[in-house]
Short mmCIF file of C-alpha atoms in Angstrom, two decimals:
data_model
loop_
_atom_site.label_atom_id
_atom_site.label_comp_id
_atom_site.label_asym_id
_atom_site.label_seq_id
_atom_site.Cartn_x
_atom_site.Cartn_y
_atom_site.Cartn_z
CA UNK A 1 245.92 107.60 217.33
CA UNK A 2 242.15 108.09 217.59
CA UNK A 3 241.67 104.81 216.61
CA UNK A 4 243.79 103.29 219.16
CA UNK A 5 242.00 105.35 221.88
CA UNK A 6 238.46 104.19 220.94
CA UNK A 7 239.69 100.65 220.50
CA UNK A 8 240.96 101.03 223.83
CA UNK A 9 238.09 101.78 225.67
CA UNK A 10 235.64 100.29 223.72
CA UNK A 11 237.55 96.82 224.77
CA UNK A 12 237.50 97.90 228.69
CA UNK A 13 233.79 98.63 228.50
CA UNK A 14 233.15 94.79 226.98
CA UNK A 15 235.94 93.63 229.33
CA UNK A 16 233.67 95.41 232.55
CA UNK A 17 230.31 94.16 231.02
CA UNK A 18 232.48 90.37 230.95
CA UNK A 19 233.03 90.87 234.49
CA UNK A 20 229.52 91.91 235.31
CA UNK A 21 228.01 89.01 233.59
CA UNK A 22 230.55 86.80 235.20
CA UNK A 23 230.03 87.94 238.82
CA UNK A 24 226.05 87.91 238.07
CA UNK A 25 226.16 84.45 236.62
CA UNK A 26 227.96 83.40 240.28
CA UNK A 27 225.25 84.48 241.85
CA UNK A 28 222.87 82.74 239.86
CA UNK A 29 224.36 79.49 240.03
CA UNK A 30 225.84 79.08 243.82
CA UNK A 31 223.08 78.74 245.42
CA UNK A 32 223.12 74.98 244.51
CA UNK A 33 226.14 74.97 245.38
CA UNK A 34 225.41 76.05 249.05
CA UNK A 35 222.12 74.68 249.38
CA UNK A 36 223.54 71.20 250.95
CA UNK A 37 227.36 69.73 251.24
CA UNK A 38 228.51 66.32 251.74
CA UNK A 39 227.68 63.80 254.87
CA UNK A 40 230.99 64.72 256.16
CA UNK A 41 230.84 68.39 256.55
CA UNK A 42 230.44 70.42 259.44
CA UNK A 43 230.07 74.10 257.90
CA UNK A 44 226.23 75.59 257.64
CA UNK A 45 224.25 74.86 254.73
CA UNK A 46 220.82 76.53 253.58
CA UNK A 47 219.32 72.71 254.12
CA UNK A 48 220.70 72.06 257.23
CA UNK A 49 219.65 75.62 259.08
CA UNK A 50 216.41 75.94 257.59
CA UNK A 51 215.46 71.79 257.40
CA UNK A 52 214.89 71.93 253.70
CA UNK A 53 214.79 69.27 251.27
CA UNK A 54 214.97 68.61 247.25
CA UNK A 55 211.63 70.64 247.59
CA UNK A 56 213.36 73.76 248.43
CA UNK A 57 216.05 74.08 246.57
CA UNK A 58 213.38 73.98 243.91
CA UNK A 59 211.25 76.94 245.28
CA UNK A 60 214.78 78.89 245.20
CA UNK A 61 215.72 78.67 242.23
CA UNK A 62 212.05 79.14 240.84
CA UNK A 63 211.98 82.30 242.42
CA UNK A 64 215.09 83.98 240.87
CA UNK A 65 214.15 82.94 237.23
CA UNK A 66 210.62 83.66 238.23
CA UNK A 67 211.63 87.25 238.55
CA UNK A 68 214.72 87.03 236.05
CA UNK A 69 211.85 85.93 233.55
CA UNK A 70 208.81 88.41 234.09
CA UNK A 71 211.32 91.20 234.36
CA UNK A 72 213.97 91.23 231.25
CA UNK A 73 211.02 92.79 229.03
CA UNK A 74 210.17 95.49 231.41
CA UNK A 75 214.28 96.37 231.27
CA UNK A 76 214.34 96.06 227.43
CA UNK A 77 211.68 98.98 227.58
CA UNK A 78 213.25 100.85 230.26
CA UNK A 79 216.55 100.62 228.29
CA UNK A 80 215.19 101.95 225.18
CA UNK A 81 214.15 105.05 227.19
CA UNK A 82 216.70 105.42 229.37
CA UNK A 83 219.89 104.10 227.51
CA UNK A 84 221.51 100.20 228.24
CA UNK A 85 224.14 101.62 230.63
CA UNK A 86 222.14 102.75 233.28
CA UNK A 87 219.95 99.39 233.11
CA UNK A 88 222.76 97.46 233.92
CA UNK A 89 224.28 99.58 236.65
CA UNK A 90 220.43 99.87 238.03
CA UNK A 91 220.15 95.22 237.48
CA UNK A 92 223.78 94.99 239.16
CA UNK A 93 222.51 96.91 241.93
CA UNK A 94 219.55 95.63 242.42
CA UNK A 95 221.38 91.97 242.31
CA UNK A 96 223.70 92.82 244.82
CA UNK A 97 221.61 94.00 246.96
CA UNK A 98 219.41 90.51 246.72
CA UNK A 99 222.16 88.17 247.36
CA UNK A 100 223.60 90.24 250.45
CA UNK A 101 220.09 90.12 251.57
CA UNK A 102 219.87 86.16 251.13
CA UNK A 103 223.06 86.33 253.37
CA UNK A 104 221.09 88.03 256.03
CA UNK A 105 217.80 86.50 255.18
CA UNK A 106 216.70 84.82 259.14
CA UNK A 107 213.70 82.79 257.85
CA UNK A 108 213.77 80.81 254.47
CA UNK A 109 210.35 83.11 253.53
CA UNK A 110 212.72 85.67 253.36
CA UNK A 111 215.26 84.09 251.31
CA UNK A 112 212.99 83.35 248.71
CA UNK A 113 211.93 87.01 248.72
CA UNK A 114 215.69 88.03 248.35
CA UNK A 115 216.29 85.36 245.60
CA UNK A 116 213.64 87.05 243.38
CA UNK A 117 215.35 90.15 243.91
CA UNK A 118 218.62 88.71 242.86
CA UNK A 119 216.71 87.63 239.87
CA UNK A 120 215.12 91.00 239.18
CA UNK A 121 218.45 92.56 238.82
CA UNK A 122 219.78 90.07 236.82
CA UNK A 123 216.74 90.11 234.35
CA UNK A 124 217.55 93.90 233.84
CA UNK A 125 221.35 93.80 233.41
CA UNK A 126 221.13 91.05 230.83
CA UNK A 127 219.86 91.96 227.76
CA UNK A 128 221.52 95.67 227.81
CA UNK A 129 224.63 93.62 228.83
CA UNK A 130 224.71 91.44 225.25
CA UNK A 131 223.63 94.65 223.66
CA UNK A 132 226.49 96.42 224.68
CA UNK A 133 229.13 93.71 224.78
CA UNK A 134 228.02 93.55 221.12
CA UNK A 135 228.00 97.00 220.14
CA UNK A 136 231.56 97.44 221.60
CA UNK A 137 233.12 94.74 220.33
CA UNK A 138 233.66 94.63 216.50
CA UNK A 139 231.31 94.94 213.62
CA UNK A 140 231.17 91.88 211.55
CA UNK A 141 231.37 89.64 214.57
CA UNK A 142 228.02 89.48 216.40
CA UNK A 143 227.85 85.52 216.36
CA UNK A 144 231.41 85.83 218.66
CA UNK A 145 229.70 89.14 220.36
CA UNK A 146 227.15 87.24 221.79
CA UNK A 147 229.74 84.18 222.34
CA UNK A 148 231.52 85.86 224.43
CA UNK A 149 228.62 86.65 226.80
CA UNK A 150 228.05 82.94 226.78
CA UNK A 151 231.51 82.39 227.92
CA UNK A 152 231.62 84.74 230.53
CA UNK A 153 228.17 82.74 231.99
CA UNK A 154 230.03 79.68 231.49
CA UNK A 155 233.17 80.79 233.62
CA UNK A 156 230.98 82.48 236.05
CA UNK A 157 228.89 78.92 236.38
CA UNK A 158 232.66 77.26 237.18
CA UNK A 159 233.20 79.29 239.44
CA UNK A 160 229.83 79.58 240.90
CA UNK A 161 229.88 75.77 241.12
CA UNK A 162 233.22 74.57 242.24
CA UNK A 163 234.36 78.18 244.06
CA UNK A 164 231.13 78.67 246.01
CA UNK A 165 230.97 74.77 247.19
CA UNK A 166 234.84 75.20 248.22
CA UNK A 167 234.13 78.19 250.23
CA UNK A 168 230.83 77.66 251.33
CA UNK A 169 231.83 74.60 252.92
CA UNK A 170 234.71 75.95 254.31
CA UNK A 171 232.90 79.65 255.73
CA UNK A 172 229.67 78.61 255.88
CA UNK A 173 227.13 79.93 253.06
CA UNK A 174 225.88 83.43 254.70
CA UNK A 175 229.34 84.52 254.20
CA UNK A 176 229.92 83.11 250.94
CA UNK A 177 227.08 84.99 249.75
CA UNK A 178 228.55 88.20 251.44
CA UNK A 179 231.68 87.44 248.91
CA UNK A 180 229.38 87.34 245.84
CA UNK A 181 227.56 90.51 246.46
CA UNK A 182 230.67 92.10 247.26
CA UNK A 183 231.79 91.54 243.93
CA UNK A 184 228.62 92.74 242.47
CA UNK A 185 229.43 96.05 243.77
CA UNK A 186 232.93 95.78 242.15
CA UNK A 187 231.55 95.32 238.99
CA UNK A 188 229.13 98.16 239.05
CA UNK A 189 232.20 100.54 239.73
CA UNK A 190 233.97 99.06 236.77
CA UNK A 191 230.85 99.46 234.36
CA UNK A 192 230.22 102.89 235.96
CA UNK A 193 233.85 103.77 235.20
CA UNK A 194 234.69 102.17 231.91
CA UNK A 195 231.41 101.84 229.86
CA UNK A 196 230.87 105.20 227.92
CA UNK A 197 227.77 107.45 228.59
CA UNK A 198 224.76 106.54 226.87
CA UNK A 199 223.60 108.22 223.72
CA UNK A 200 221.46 111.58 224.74
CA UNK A 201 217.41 112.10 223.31
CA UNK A 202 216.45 108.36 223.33
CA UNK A 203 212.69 108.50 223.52
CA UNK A 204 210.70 105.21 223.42
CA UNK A 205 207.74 104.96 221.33
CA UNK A 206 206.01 101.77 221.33
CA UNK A 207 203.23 100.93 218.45
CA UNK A 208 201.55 98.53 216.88
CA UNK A 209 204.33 97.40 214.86
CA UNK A 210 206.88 97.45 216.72
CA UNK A 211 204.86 95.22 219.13
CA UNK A 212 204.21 93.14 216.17
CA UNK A 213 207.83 92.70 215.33
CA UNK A 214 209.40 91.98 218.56
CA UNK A 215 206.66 90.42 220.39
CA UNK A 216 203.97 89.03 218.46
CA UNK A 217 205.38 88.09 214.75
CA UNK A 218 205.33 84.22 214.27
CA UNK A 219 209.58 83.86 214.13
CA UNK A 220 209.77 85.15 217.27
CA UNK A 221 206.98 83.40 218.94
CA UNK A 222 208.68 80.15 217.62
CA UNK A 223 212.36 80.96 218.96
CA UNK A 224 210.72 82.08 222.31
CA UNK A 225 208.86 78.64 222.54
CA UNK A 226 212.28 76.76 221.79
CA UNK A 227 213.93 79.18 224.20
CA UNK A 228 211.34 77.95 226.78
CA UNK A 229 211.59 74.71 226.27
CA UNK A 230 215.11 74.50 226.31
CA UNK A 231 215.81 76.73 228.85
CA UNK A 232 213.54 74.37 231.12
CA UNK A 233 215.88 71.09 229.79
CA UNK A 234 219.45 72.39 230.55
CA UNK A 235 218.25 74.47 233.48
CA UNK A 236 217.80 70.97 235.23
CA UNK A 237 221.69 70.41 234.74
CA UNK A 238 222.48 73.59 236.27
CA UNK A 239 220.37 74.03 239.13
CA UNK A 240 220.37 69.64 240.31
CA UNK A 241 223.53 68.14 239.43
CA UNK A 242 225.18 69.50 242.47
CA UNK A 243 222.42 68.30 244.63
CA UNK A 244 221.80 64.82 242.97
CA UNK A 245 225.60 63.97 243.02
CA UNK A 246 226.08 64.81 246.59
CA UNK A 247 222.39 62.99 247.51
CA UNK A 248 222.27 60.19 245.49
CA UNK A 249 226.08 59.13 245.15
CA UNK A 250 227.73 60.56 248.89
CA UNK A 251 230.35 62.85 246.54
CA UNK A 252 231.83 65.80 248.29
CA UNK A 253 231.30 69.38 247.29
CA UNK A 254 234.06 70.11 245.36
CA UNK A 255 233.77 66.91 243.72
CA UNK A 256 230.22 67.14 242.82
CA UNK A 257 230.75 71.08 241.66
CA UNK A 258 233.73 70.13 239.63
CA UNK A 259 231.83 67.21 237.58
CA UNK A 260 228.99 69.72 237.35
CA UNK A 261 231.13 72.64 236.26
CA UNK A 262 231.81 69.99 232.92
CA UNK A 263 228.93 71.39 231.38
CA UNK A 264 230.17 75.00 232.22
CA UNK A 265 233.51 74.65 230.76
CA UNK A 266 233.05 72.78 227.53
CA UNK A 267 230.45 75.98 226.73
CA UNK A 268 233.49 78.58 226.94
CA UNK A 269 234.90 76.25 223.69
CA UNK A 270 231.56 75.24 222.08
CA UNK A 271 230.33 79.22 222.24
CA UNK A 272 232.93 80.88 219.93
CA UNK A 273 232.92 78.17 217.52
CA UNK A 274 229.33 78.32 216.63
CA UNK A 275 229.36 81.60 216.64
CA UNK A 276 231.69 81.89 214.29
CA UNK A 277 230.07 79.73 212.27
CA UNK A 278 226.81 81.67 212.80
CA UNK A 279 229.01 84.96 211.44
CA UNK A 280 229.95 82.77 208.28
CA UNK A 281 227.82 80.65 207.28
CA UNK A 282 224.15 80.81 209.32
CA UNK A 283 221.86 77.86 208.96
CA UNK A 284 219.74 78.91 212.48
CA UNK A 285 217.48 76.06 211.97
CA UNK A 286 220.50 73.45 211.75
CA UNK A 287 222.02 74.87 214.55
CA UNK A 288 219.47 75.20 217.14
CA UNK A 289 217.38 72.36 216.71
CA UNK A 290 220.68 69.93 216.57
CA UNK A 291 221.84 71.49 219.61
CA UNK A 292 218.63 71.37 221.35
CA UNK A 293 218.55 67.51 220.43
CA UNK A 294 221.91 66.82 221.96
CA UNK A 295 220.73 68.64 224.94
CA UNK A 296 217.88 66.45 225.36
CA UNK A 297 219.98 63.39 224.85
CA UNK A 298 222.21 64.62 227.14
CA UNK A 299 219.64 64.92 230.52
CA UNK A 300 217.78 62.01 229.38
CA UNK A 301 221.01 59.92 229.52
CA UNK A 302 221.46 61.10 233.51
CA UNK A 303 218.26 58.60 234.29
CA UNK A 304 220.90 55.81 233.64
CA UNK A 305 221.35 56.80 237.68
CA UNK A 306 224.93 56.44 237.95
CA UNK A 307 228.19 58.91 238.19
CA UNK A 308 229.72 58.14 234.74
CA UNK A 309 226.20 59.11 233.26
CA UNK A 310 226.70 61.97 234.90
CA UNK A 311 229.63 63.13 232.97
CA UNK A 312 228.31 62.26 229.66
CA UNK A 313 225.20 64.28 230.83
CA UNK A 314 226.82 67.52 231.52
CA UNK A 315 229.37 66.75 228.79
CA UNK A 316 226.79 66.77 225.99
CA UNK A 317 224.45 69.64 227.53
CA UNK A 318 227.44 71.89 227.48
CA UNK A 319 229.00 70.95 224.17
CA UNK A 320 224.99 72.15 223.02
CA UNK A 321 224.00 75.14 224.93
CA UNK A 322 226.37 77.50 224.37
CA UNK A 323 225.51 77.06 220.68
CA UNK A 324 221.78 77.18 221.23
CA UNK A 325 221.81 80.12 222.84
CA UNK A 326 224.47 81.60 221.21
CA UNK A 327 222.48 81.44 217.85
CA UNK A 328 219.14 82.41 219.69
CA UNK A 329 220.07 85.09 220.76
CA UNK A 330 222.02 86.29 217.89
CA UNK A 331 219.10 86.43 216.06
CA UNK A 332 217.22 87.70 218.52
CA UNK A 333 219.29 91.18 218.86
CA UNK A 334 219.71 91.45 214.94
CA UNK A 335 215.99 91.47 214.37
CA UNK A 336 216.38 95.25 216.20
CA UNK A 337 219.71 95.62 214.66
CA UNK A 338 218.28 98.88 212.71
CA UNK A 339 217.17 100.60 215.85
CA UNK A 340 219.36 100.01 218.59
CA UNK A 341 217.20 101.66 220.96
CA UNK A 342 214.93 98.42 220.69
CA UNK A 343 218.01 95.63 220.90
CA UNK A 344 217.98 94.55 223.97
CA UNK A 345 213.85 94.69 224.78
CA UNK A 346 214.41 92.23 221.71
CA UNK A 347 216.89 90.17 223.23
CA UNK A 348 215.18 90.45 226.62
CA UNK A 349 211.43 89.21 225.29
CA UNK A 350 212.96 86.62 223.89
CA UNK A 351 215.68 85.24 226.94
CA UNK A 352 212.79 85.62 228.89
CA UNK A 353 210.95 82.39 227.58
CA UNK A 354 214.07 80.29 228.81
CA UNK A 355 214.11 82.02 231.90
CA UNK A 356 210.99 81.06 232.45
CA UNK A 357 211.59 77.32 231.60
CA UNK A 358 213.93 77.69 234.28
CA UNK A 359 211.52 78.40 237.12
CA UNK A 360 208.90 75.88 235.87
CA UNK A 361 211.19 73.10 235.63
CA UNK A 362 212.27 73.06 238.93
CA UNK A 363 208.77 72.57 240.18
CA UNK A 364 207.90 69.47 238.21
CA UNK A 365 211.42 68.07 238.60
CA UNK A 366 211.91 68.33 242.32
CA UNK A 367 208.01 67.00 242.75
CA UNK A 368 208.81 63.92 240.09
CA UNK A 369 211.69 62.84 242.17
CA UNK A 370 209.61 62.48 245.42
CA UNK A 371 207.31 60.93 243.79
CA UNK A 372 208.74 58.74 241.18
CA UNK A 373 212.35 59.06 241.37
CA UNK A 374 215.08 60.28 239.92
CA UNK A 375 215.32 58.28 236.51
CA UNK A 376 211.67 59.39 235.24
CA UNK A 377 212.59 62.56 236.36
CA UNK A 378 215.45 63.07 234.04
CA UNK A 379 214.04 61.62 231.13
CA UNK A 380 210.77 64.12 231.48
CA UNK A 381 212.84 66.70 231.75
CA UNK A 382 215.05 65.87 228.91
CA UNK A 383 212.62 65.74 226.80
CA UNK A 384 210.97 69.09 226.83
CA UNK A 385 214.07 70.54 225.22
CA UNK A 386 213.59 68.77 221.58
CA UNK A 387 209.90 68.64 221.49
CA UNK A 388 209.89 72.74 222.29
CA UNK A 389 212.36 73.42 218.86
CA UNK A 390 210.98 71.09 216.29
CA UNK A 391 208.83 73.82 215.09
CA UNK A 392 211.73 76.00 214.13
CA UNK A 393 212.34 73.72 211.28
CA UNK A 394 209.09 74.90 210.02
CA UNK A 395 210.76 78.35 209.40
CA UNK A 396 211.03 79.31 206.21
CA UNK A 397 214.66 81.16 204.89
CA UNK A 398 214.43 84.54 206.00
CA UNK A 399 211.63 84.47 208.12
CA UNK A 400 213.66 86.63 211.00
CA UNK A 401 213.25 90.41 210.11
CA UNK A 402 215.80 93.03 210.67
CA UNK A 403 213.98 95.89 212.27
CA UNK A 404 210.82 96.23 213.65
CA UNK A 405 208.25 96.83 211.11
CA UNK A 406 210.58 96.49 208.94
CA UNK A 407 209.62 94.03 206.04
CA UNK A 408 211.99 94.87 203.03
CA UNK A 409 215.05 93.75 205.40
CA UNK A 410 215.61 90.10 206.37
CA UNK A 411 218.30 87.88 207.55
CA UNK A 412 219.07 84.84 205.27
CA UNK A 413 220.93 83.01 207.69
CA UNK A 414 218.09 80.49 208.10
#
């Protein structure tokens, strides 16, 4: 019977963190779905009531994984001291309170401001999130843990796409926005409710090794530089495909969100099944840097300037990325796995590269299109992802500890 109770709420604490990740993941996506709709509608856009073009959807976006970036360490260490729960109820917060501000926000300066603060919240909810979604769920199954996670930003991008461009262009996009911090603040009830308390006494003691092992060592340093690179790649697809179908082709919101959502979708299958492979059988190295290649392939294709390219292009980056970052950040919790205290400053250091990616790529892509258009734009872009990763074949097996400053323990899944 005491089984069955901690079963139970063990699955409605991963089932809150879900939703939390979902409703987050909205907000990080709709904004391109908002930013601009199609020649025929009438509702307010961010574009039209602030005269903005490719340019600042770019300066958006860079701003909330500008902040989502630079701030995921800072909540790994804040976790460790002041357990994962309160993080995320603090990040879910915070986000809410950034995307009701962009709602509000009467001068695009300000908008910006409240799209880093979207991001800040975001970059602390995160890594505690996968932490906990992990711990919760079973032992044995980390690889599907962490899938999960990745499915629950993959539903939350369909619905951030296709939902927000339906009802933005139907309400207008301050109240759209209202909607999604709304349901920030339902989440951080259900998390407040459901997740259990966290463990009493943690104290956070950072030295030299630990700094070593999380930060510094060179298997780290090499999944953080593919995590950057490919983080920059695929963030193209999710932050301009909206935008370039609607600009360069005249599609309509909804039609333009749904072919973007592809990508989206295809990750809630592609997710579980490499991480169940991941669970079996390992092989990182195979894993990531195929999936990185496809995602390259897939962007570069998109400079083929046409709708059906399109499809393949979101098609082939989503059949990749949820098992890129699946893996990635599989390993990236396990190498804490012995001190949980330190999981999700792990996970966090490590996200944080791709994060960044994402607010660097917008820059150079929206710039290259002005300039040169969108076909060198794409294939720039879709190269980063490959060229970032070929180094992790250079791993040797085992090369990602278990622990920090912990040498006798390794993981030989690579």
């Amino acid at each position: 019977m005491a089984m069955n109770s901690t079963r139970a709420v063990n699955l409605a604490a991963v089932l809150s963190l879900l939703f939390g990740n979902y409703v987050m993941t909205i907000n990080q996506v709709n904004v391109s779905s908002i930013f601009t709709f199609g020649p025929l509608s009438h509702a307010a856009s961010i574009s039209k009531d602030f005269d903005l073009s490719v340019y600042g959807l770019g300066i958006l976006t860079s701003a909330f994984f500008l902040a989502y970036g630079a701030f995921e360490v800072p909540g790994g260490i804040l976790a460790a001291r002041m357990g994962p729960k309160k993080i995320v109820v603090m990040g879910t917060i915070a986000n809410a309170f950034g995307v009701i501000g962009s709602a509000l926000a009467p001068q695009f300066d300000a908008l910006v401001l409240f799209r880093f603060v979207a991001g800040f919240g975001f970059a602390f909810a995160f890594p505690s999130m996968l932490v906990l979604i992990v711990r919760y769920y079973k032992a044995g199954s980390e690889g599907f843990g962490v899938a999960l996670t990745s499915m629950a930003f993959a539903v939350g991008s369909v619905t951030g796409y296709f939902g927000w461009a339906v009802l933005g262009d139907t309400v207008g996009w301050r109240p759209a926005l209202v909607v999604a911090g709304v349901l920030d603040i339902v989440g951080v009830l259900a998390m407040l409710a459901l997740i259990p308390p966290d463990r009493e006494g943690a104290a956070f003691k950072l030295d030299r090794a630990h700094l070593r092992s999380i930060i510094v060592s060179r298997p780290l340093a090499i999944l953080s530089i593919a995590f950057l690179g490919v983080g920059s790649t695929y963030g193209l697809v999710v932050n301009f495909m909206i935008y370039y179908l609607e600009g360069n082709f005249g599609l309509q919101p909804g039609l333009a969100g749904s072919i973007a959502s592809i990508a989206t979708i295809l990750t809630i299958f592609s997710a579980p099944v490499i991480g169940r492979v991941y669970d079996r059988v390992g092989r990182v190295k195979l894993l990531m840097v195929a999936s990185a290649a496809v995602i390259s392939l897939g962007v570069g294709i998109a400079a083929v300037d046409s709708i059906y390219a399109a499809l393949v292009s979101v098609a082939l980056c989503g059949l990749s990325a949820g098992g890129f970052f699946t893996v990635g950040l599989a390993v990236a919790r396990e190498v804490s796995a012995s001190i949980p205290e330190y999981e999700s400053l792990s996970v966090g250091w490590v996200d944080c590269f791709s994060l960044l990616g994402n607010s660097i790529s917008p820059l150079y892509f929206s710039a290259l299109v002005l300039v040169t258009g969108y076909p060198d734009a794409w294939l720039v872009g879709g190269s980063v992802a490959i060229v970032s990763t070929v180094p992790v074949l250079f791993l040797k097996s085992g090369a990602f500890q278990r622990g920090p400053g912990t040498m006798d323990a390794v993981l030989d899944k690579t």
